[in-house]
mmCIF file of N, CA and C in Angstrom:
data_model
loop_
_atom_site.group_PDB
_atom_site.id
_atom_site.type_symbol
_atom_site.label_atom_id
_atom_site.label_comp_id
_atom_site.label_asym_id
_atom_site.label_seq_id
_atom_site.Cartn_x
_atom_site.Cartn_y
_atom_site.Cartn_z
ATOM 1 N N GLY I 8 -44.596 -72.817 243.488
ATOM 2 C CA GLY I 8 -43.349 -72.182 243.279
ATOM 3 C C GLY I 8 -42.247 -73.187 242.970
ATOM 4 N N TYR I 9 -41.167 -72.678 242.545
ATOM 5 C CA TYR I 9 -40.001 -73.482 242.189
ATOM 6 C C TYR I 9 -39.218 -73.862 243.431
ATOM 7 N N GLU I 10 -38.906 -75.126 243.576
ATOM 8 C CA GLU I 10 -38.097 -75.610 244.691
ATOM 9 C C GLU I 10 -36.843 -76.238 244.107
ATOM 10 N N PRO I 11 -35.718 -75.547 244.153
ATOM 11 C CA PRO I 11 -34.502 -76.046 243.509
ATOM 12 C C PRO I 11 -33.982 -77.364 244.087
ATOM 13 N N ASP I 12 -34.311 -77.689 245.319
ATOM 14 C CA ASP I 12 -33.815 -78.924 245.935
ATOM 15 C C ASP I 12 -34.765 -80.105 245.788
ATOM 16 N N TYR I 13 -35.934 -79.872 245.183
ATOM 17 C CA TYR I 13 -36.915 -80.954 245.039
ATOM 18 C C TYR I 13 -36.435 -81.991 244.037
ATOM 19 N N LYS I 14 -36.573 -83.253 244.416
ATOM 20 C CA LYS I 14 -36.246 -84.359 243.523
ATOM 21 C C LYS I 14 -37.479 -85.258 243.437
ATOM 22 N N ASN I 15 -38.048 -85.352 242.250
ATOM 23 C CA ASN I 15 -39.220 -86.181 242.040
ATOM 24 C C ASN I 15 -38.829 -87.644 242.271
ATOM 25 N N PRO I 16 -39.469 -88.339 243.215
ATOM 26 C CA PRO I 16 -39.076 -89.717 243.518
ATOM 27 C C PRO I 16 -39.347 -90.691 242.366
ATOM 28 N N TYR I 17 -40.191 -90.310 241.431
ATOM 29 C CA TYR I 17 -40.521 -91.189 240.309
ATOM 30 C C TYR I 17 -39.635 -90.932 239.097
ATOM 31 N N ARG I 18 -38.740 -89.972 239.194
ATOM 32 C CA ARG I 18 -37.878 -89.625 238.072
ATOM 33 C C ARG I 18 -36.399 -89.717 238.441
ATOM 34 N N GLN I 19 -36.067 -90.593 239.380
ATOM 35 C CA GLN I 19 -34.684 -90.756 239.805
ATOM 36 C C GLN I 19 -34.046 -91.902 239.037
ATOM 37 N N PHE I 20 -32.866 -91.688 238.528
ATOM 38 C CA PHE I 20 -32.159 -92.716 237.784
ATOM 39 C C PHE I 20 -31.455 -93.655 238.750
ATOM 40 N N ASP I 21 -31.666 -94.941 238.561
ATOM 41 C CA ASP I 21 -31.041 -95.965 239.392
ATOM 42 C C ASP I 21 -30.253 -96.886 238.460
ATOM 43 N N PRO I 22 -28.945 -96.674 238.302
ATOM 44 C CA PRO I 22 -28.163 -97.474 237.355
ATOM 45 C C PRO I 22 -28.139 -98.968 237.682
ATOM 46 N N ASN I 23 -28.364 -99.323 238.931
ATOM 47 C CA ASN I 23 -28.367 -100.739 239.325
ATOM 48 C C ASN I 23 -29.759 -101.360 239.286
ATOM 49 N N LEU I 24 -30.763 -100.530 238.999
ATOM 50 C CA LEU I 24 -32.154 -100.992 238.902
ATOM 51 C C LEU I 24 -32.637 -101.659 240.185
ATOM 52 N N THR I 25 -32.130 -101.224 241.308
ATOM 53 C CA THR I 25 -32.439 -101.832 242.596
ATOM 54 C C THR I 25 -33.934 -101.816 242.892
ATOM 55 N N LYS I 26 -34.573 -100.672 242.749
ATOM 56 C CA LYS I 26 -35.995 -100.545 243.068
ATOM 57 C C LYS I 26 -36.841 -101.380 242.116
ATOM 58 N N ALA I 27 -36.513 -101.372 240.830
ATOM 59 C CA ALA I 27 -37.273 -102.150 239.850
ATOM 60 C C ALA I 27 -37.179 -103.635 240.163
ATOM 61 N N LYS I 28 -36.002 -104.101 240.489
ATOM 62 C CA LYS I 28 -35.811 -105.519 240.812
ATOM 63 C C LYS I 28 -36.528 -105.885 242.109
ATOM 64 N N GLN I 29 -36.531 -104.952 243.056
ATOM 65 C CA GLN I 29 -37.231 -105.180 244.320
ATOM 66 C C GLN I 29 -38.735 -105.306 244.073
ATOM 67 N N LEU I 30 -39.288 -104.412 243.269
ATOM 68 C CA LEU I 30 -40.721 -104.455 242.971
ATOM 69 C C LEU I 30 -41.087 -105.721 242.202
ATOM 70 N N LEU I 31 -40.226 -106.151 241.313
ATOM 71 C CA LEU I 31 -40.450 -107.375 240.561
ATOM 72 C C LEU I 31 -40.476 -108.584 241.497
ATOM 73 N N ALA I 32 -39.561 -108.617 242.456
ATOM 74 C CA ALA I 32 -39.528 -109.707 243.438
ATOM 75 C C ALA I 32 -40.772 -109.673 244.319
ATOM 76 N N GLU I 33 -41.196 -108.485 244.736
ATOM 77 C CA GLU I 33 -42.397 -108.355 245.560
ATOM 78 C C GLU I 33 -43.643 -108.809 244.811
ATOM 79 N N ALA I 34 -43.626 -108.657 243.493
ATOM 80 C CA ALA I 34 -44.757 -109.089 242.667
ATOM 81 C C ALA I 34 -44.755 -110.593 242.439
ATOM 82 N N GLY I 35 -43.725 -111.284 242.921
ATOM 83 C CA GLY I 35 -43.668 -112.733 242.801
ATOM 84 C C GLY I 35 -42.804 -113.232 241.661
ATOM 85 N N TYR I 36 -42.002 -112.344 241.080
ATOM 86 C CA TYR I 36 -41.133 -112.734 239.964
ATOM 87 C C TYR I 36 -39.685 -112.327 240.245
ATOM 88 N N PRO I 37 -39.030 -112.982 241.200
ATOM 89 C CA PRO I 37 -37.635 -112.624 241.491
ATOM 90 C C PRO I 37 -36.748 -112.831 240.264
ATOM 91 N N ASN I 38 -35.960 -111.832 239.951
ATOM 92 C CA ASN I 38 -35.074 -111.843 238.776
ATOM 93 C C ASN I 38 -35.832 -112.056 237.471
ATOM 94 N N GLY I 39 -37.145 -111.748 237.469
ATOM 95 C CA GLY I 39 -37.945 -111.894 236.258
ATOM 96 C C GLY I 39 -38.373 -113.311 235.967
ATOM 97 N N ASN I 40 -38.201 -114.209 236.931
ATOM 98 C CA ASN I 40 -38.554 -115.615 236.727
ATOM 99 C C ASN I 40 -39.849 -115.963 237.435
ATOM 100 N N ASP I 41 -40.655 -116.786 236.785
ATOM 101 C CA ASP I 41 -41.861 -117.312 237.411
ATOM 102 C C ASP I 41 -41.420 -118.465 238.309
ATOM 103 N N PRO I 42 -41.618 -118.356 239.625
ATOM 104 C CA PRO I 42 -41.131 -119.403 240.524
ATOM 105 C C PRO I 42 -41.790 -120.766 240.293
ATOM 106 N N LYS I 43 -42.995 -120.782 239.723
ATOM 107 C CA LYS I 43 -43.690 -122.053 239.476
ATOM 108 C C LYS I 43 -43.082 -122.815 238.306
ATOM 109 N N THR I 44 -42.688 -122.076 237.262
ATOM 110 C CA THR I 44 -42.187 -122.734 236.050
ATOM 111 C C THR I 44 -40.688 -122.560 235.848
ATOM 112 N N GLY I 45 -40.109 -121.556 236.482
ATOM 113 C CA GLY I 45 -38.697 -121.250 236.280
ATOM 114 C C GLY I 45 -38.437 -120.479 234.988
ATOM 115 N N GLN I 46 -39.503 -120.193 234.253
ATOM 116 C CA GLN I 46 -39.385 -119.468 232.977
ATOM 117 C C GLN I 46 -39.366 -117.963 233.210
ATOM 118 N N LYS I 47 -38.755 -117.244 232.277
ATOM 119 C CA LYS I 47 -38.746 -115.779 232.322
ATOM 120 C C LYS I 47 -40.158 -115.250 232.113
ATOM 121 N N LEU I 48 -40.477 -114.176 232.807
ATOM 122 C CA LEU I 48 -41.727 -113.461 232.591
ATOM 123 C C LEU I 48 -41.656 -112.840 231.200
ATOM 124 N N VAL I 49 -42.718 -112.982 230.418
ATOM 125 C CA VAL I 49 -42.753 -112.444 229.059
ATOM 126 C C VAL I 49 -43.870 -111.410 228.969
ATOM 127 N N LEU I 50 -43.527 -110.221 228.485
ATOM 128 C CA LEU I 50 -44.514 -109.177 228.228
ATOM 129 C C LEU I 50 -44.644 -108.991 226.725
ATOM 130 N N ASN I 51 -45.871 -108.902 226.249
ATOM 131 C CA ASN I 51 -46.124 -108.647 224.841
ATOM 132 C C ASN I 51 -46.299 -107.148 224.640
ATOM 133 N N TYR I 52 -45.439 -106.580 223.832
ATOM 134 C CA TYR I 52 -45.409 -105.137 223.590
ATOM 135 C C TYR I 52 -46.078 -104.863 222.242
ATOM 136 N N ASP I 53 -47.345 -104.451 222.294
ATOM 137 C CA ASP I 53 -48.070 -104.118 221.070
ATOM 138 C C ASP I 53 -47.681 -102.719 220.624
ATOM 139 N N ASN I 54 -47.423 -102.581 219.318
ATOM 140 C CA ASN I 54 -46.966 -101.298 218.784
ATOM 141 C C ASN I 54 -47.242 -101.227 217.291
ATOM 142 N N THR I 55 -46.953 -100.072 216.711
ATOM 143 C CA THR I 55 -47.124 -99.868 215.266
ATOM 144 C C THR I 55 -45.784 -99.665 214.586
ATOM 145 N N ALA I 56 -44.745 -100.272 215.119
ATOM 146 C CA ALA I 56 -43.391 -100.089 214.606
ATOM 147 C C ALA I 56 -43.184 -100.928 213.352
ATOM 148 N N THR I 57 -43.585 -100.389 212.213
ATOM 149 C CA THR I 57 -43.427 -101.118 210.957
ATOM 150 C C THR I 57 -42.333 -100.513 210.082
ATOM 151 N N THR I 58 -41.697 -99.452 210.557
ATOM 152 C CA THR I 58 -40.606 -98.825 209.813
ATOM 153 C C THR I 58 -39.286 -99.141 210.512
ATOM 154 N N PRO I 59 -38.158 -98.965 209.827
ATOM 155 C CA PRO I 59 -36.867 -99.195 210.491
ATOM 156 C C PRO I 59 -36.694 -98.327 211.744
ATOM 157 N N ALA I 60 -37.089 -97.064 211.672
ATOM 158 C CA ALA I 60 -36.957 -96.191 212.843
ATOM 159 C C ALA I 60 -37.857 -96.668 213.979
ATOM 160 N N GLY I 61 -39.049 -97.102 213.650
ATOM 161 C CA GLY I 61 -39.963 -97.611 214.673
ATOM 162 C C GLY I 61 -39.427 -98.856 215.331
ATOM 163 N N ARG I 62 -38.821 -99.742 214.531
ATOM 164 C CA ARG I 62 -38.248 -100.966 215.099
ATOM 165 C C ARG I 62 -37.065 -100.647 216.007
ATOM 166 N N GLN I 63 -36.326 -99.584 215.693
ATOM 167 C CA GLN I 63 -35.237 -99.172 216.581
ATOM 168 C C GLN I 63 -35.789 -98.709 217.917
ATOM 169 N N GLN I 64 -36.888 -97.953 217.885
ATOM 170 C CA GLN I 64 -37.504 -97.497 219.136
ATOM 171 C C GLN I 64 -37.972 -98.685 219.967
ATOM 172 N N VAL I 65 -38.590 -99.660 219.316
ATOM 173 C CA VAL I 65 -39.039 -100.859 220.019
ATOM 174 C C VAL I 65 -37.840 -101.578 220.635
ATOM 175 N N GLY I 66 -36.753 -101.655 219.886
ATOM 176 C CA GLY I 66 -35.540 -102.299 220.398
ATOM 177 C C GLY I 66 -35.013 -101.620 221.649
ATOM 178 N N ILE I 67 -35.086 -100.304 221.688
ATOM 179 C CA ILE I 67 -34.633 -99.563 222.871
ATOM 180 C C ILE I 67 -35.510 -99.901 224.072
ATOM 181 N N VAL I 68 -36.833 -99.907 223.866
ATOM 182 C CA VAL I 68 -37.754 -100.249 224.958
ATOM 183 C C VAL I 68 -37.485 -101.671 225.431
ATOM 184 N N GLN I 69 -37.306 -102.604 224.491
ATOM 185 C CA GLN I 69 -37.013 -103.992 224.862
ATOM 186 C C GLN I 69 -35.755 -104.078 225.722
ATOM 187 N N LYS I 70 -34.691 -103.419 225.294
ATOM 188 C CA LYS I 70 -33.434 -103.473 226.053
ATOM 189 C C LYS I 70 -33.590 -102.895 227.452
ATOM 190 N N MET I 71 -34.337 -101.796 227.568
ATOM 191 C CA MET I 71 -34.526 -101.181 228.882
ATOM 192 C C MET I 71 -35.259 -102.122 229.827
ATOM 193 N N ILE I 72 -36.324 -102.757 229.351
ATOM 194 C CA ILE I 72 -37.111 -103.642 230.211
ATOM 195 C C ILE I 72 -36.368 -104.946 230.478
ATOM 196 N N GLU I 73 -35.669 -105.457 229.490
ATOM 197 C CA GLU I 73 -34.949 -106.718 229.669
ATOM 198 C C GLU I 73 -33.801 -106.592 230.665
ATOM 199 N N ARG I 74 -33.372 -105.380 230.978
ATOM 200 C CA ARG I 74 -32.307 -105.192 231.985
ATOM 201 C C ARG I 74 -32.734 -105.667 233.365
ATOM 202 N N ILE I 75 -34.038 -105.707 233.638
ATOM 203 C CA ILE I 75 -34.488 -106.185 234.950
ATOM 204 C C ILE I 75 -34.881 -107.655 234.915
ATOM 205 N N GLY I 76 -34.713 -108.310 233.762
ATOM 206 C CA GLY I 76 -34.944 -109.749 233.689
ATOM 207 C C GLY I 76 -36.247 -110.166 233.041
ATOM 208 N N ILE I 77 -37.000 -109.230 232.477
ATOM 209 C CA ILE I 77 -38.256 -109.560 231.809
ATOM 210 C C ILE I 77 -38.008 -109.652 230.312
ATOM 211 N N LYS I 78 -38.536 -110.695 229.684
ATOM 212 C CA LYS I 78 -38.425 -110.843 228.232
ATOM 213 C C LYS I 78 -39.558 -110.050 227.589
ATOM 214 N N VAL I 79 -39.242 -109.303 226.533
ATOM 215 C CA VAL I 79 -40.238 -108.483 225.837
ATOM 216 C C VAL I 79 -40.393 -108.982 224.410
ATOM 217 N N GLU I 80 -41.621 -109.328 224.055
ATOM 218 C CA GLU I 80 -41.945 -109.763 222.697
ATOM 219 C C GLU I 80 -42.645 -108.605 221.995
ATOM 220 N N SER I 81 -42.109 -108.178 220.880
ATOM 221 C CA SER I 81 -42.722 -107.099 220.108
ATOM 222 C C SER I 81 -43.814 -107.682 219.219
ATOM 223 N N ARG I 82 -44.990 -107.047 219.256
ATOM 224 C CA ARG I 82 -46.084 -107.433 218.369
ATOM 225 C C ARG I 82 -46.475 -106.208 217.558
ATOM 226 N N SER I 83 -45.763 -106.009 216.454
ATOM 227 C CA SER I 83 -46.011 -104.866 215.584
ATOM 228 C C SER I 83 -47.179 -105.163 214.657
ATOM 229 N N SER I 84 -47.990 -104.138 214.428
ATOM 230 C CA SER I 84 -49.113 -104.296 213.508
ATOM 231 C C SER I 84 -49.409 -102.962 212.834
ATOM 232 N N ARG I 85 -50.148 -103.039 211.747
ATOM 233 C CA ARG I 85 -50.554 -101.823 211.043
ATOM 234 C C ARG I 85 -51.423 -100.970 211.965
ATOM 235 N N PRO I 86 -51.440 -99.650 211.781
ATOM 236 C CA PRO I 86 -52.194 -98.776 212.677
ATOM 237 C C PRO I 86 -53.671 -99.153 212.856
ATOM 238 N N ASN I 87 -54.351 -99.566 211.781
ATOM 239 C CA ASN I 87 -55.767 -99.910 211.936
ATOM 240 C C ASN I 87 -55.956 -101.179 212.769
ATOM 241 N N VAL I 88 -55.064 -102.139 212.640
ATOM 242 C CA VAL I 88 -55.129 -103.362 213.450
ATOM 243 C C VAL I 88 -54.783 -103.029 214.904
ATOM 244 N N PHE I 89 -53.787 -102.187 215.092
ATOM 245 C CA PHE I 89 -53.384 -101.759 216.432
ATOM 246 C C PHE I 89 -54.541 -101.048 217.134
ATOM 247 N N GLN I 90 -55.212 -100.142 216.429
ATOM 248 C CA GLN I 90 -56.352 -99.411 216.993
ATOM 249 C C GLN I 90 -57.456 -100.388 217.401
ATOM 250 N N ASP I 91 -57.710 -101.392 216.583
ATOM 251 C CA ASP I 91 -58.723 -102.390 216.896
ATOM 252 C C ASP I 91 -58.354 -103.162 218.166
ATOM 253 N N LYS I 92 -57.066 -103.513 218.319
ATOM 254 C CA LYS I 92 -56.599 -104.195 219.535
ATOM 255 C C LYS I 92 -56.861 -103.324 220.762
ATOM 256 N N LEU I 93 -56.575 -102.028 220.628
ATOM 257 C CA LEU I 93 -56.783 -101.128 221.760
ATOM 258 C C LEU I 93 -58.247 -101.030 222.138
ATOM 259 N N LEU I 94 -59.103 -100.856 221.138
ATOM 260 C CA LEU I 94 -60.537 -100.716 221.400
ATOM 261 C C LEU I 94 -61.138 -101.965 222.021
ATOM 262 N N LYS I 95 -60.610 -103.135 221.657
ATOM 263 C CA LYS I 95 -61.134 -104.401 222.175
ATOM 264 C C LYS I 95 -60.391 -104.892 223.420
ATOM 265 N N GLY I 96 -59.358 -104.129 223.852
ATOM 266 C CA GLY I 96 -58.596 -104.530 225.039
ATOM 267 C C GLY I 96 -57.775 -105.786 224.805
ATOM 268 N N LYS I 97 -57.312 -105.991 223.588
ATOM 269 C CA LYS I 97 -56.552 -107.190 223.223
ATOM 270 C C LYS I 97 -55.047 -106.907 223.215
ATOM 271 N N HIS I 98 -54.594 -106.126 224.170
ATOM 272 C CA HIS I 98 -53.173 -105.791 224.248
ATOM 273 C C HIS I 98 -52.699 -105.977 225.686
ATOM 274 N N GLN I 99 -51.399 -106.181 225.839
ATOM 275 C CA GLN I 99 -50.845 -106.327 227.176
ATOM 276 C C GLN I 99 -50.236 -105.015 227.650
ATOM 277 N N PHE I 100 -49.342 -104.446 226.846
ATOM 278 C CA PHE I 100 -48.874 -103.097 227.153
ATOM 279 C C PHE I 100 -48.448 -102.416 225.871
ATOM 280 N N ILE I 101 -48.544 -101.073 225.898
ATOM 281 C CA ILE I 101 -48.233 -100.290 224.707
ATOM 282 C C ILE I 101 -47.270 -99.187 225.072
#
């Protein structure tokens, strides 16, 4: 049934990103930095954004993730190359 007062804990907006930053620190990367090297954590974002609209979408994802201190590198490729990466597990996140 419908519960009007229910708030999904995984869909709550946190403008200060407190929980995300806390989880990042617990994972060993406070402020998105690797404590061993002092370098920013870098995630490779594999995608098929080869059009201007696709690149805008990638830019939005990059900005959202970079707000917590992680650097995002876009790795755009043609759909057939992207599919091959997925099938072979040669991707970091999509």
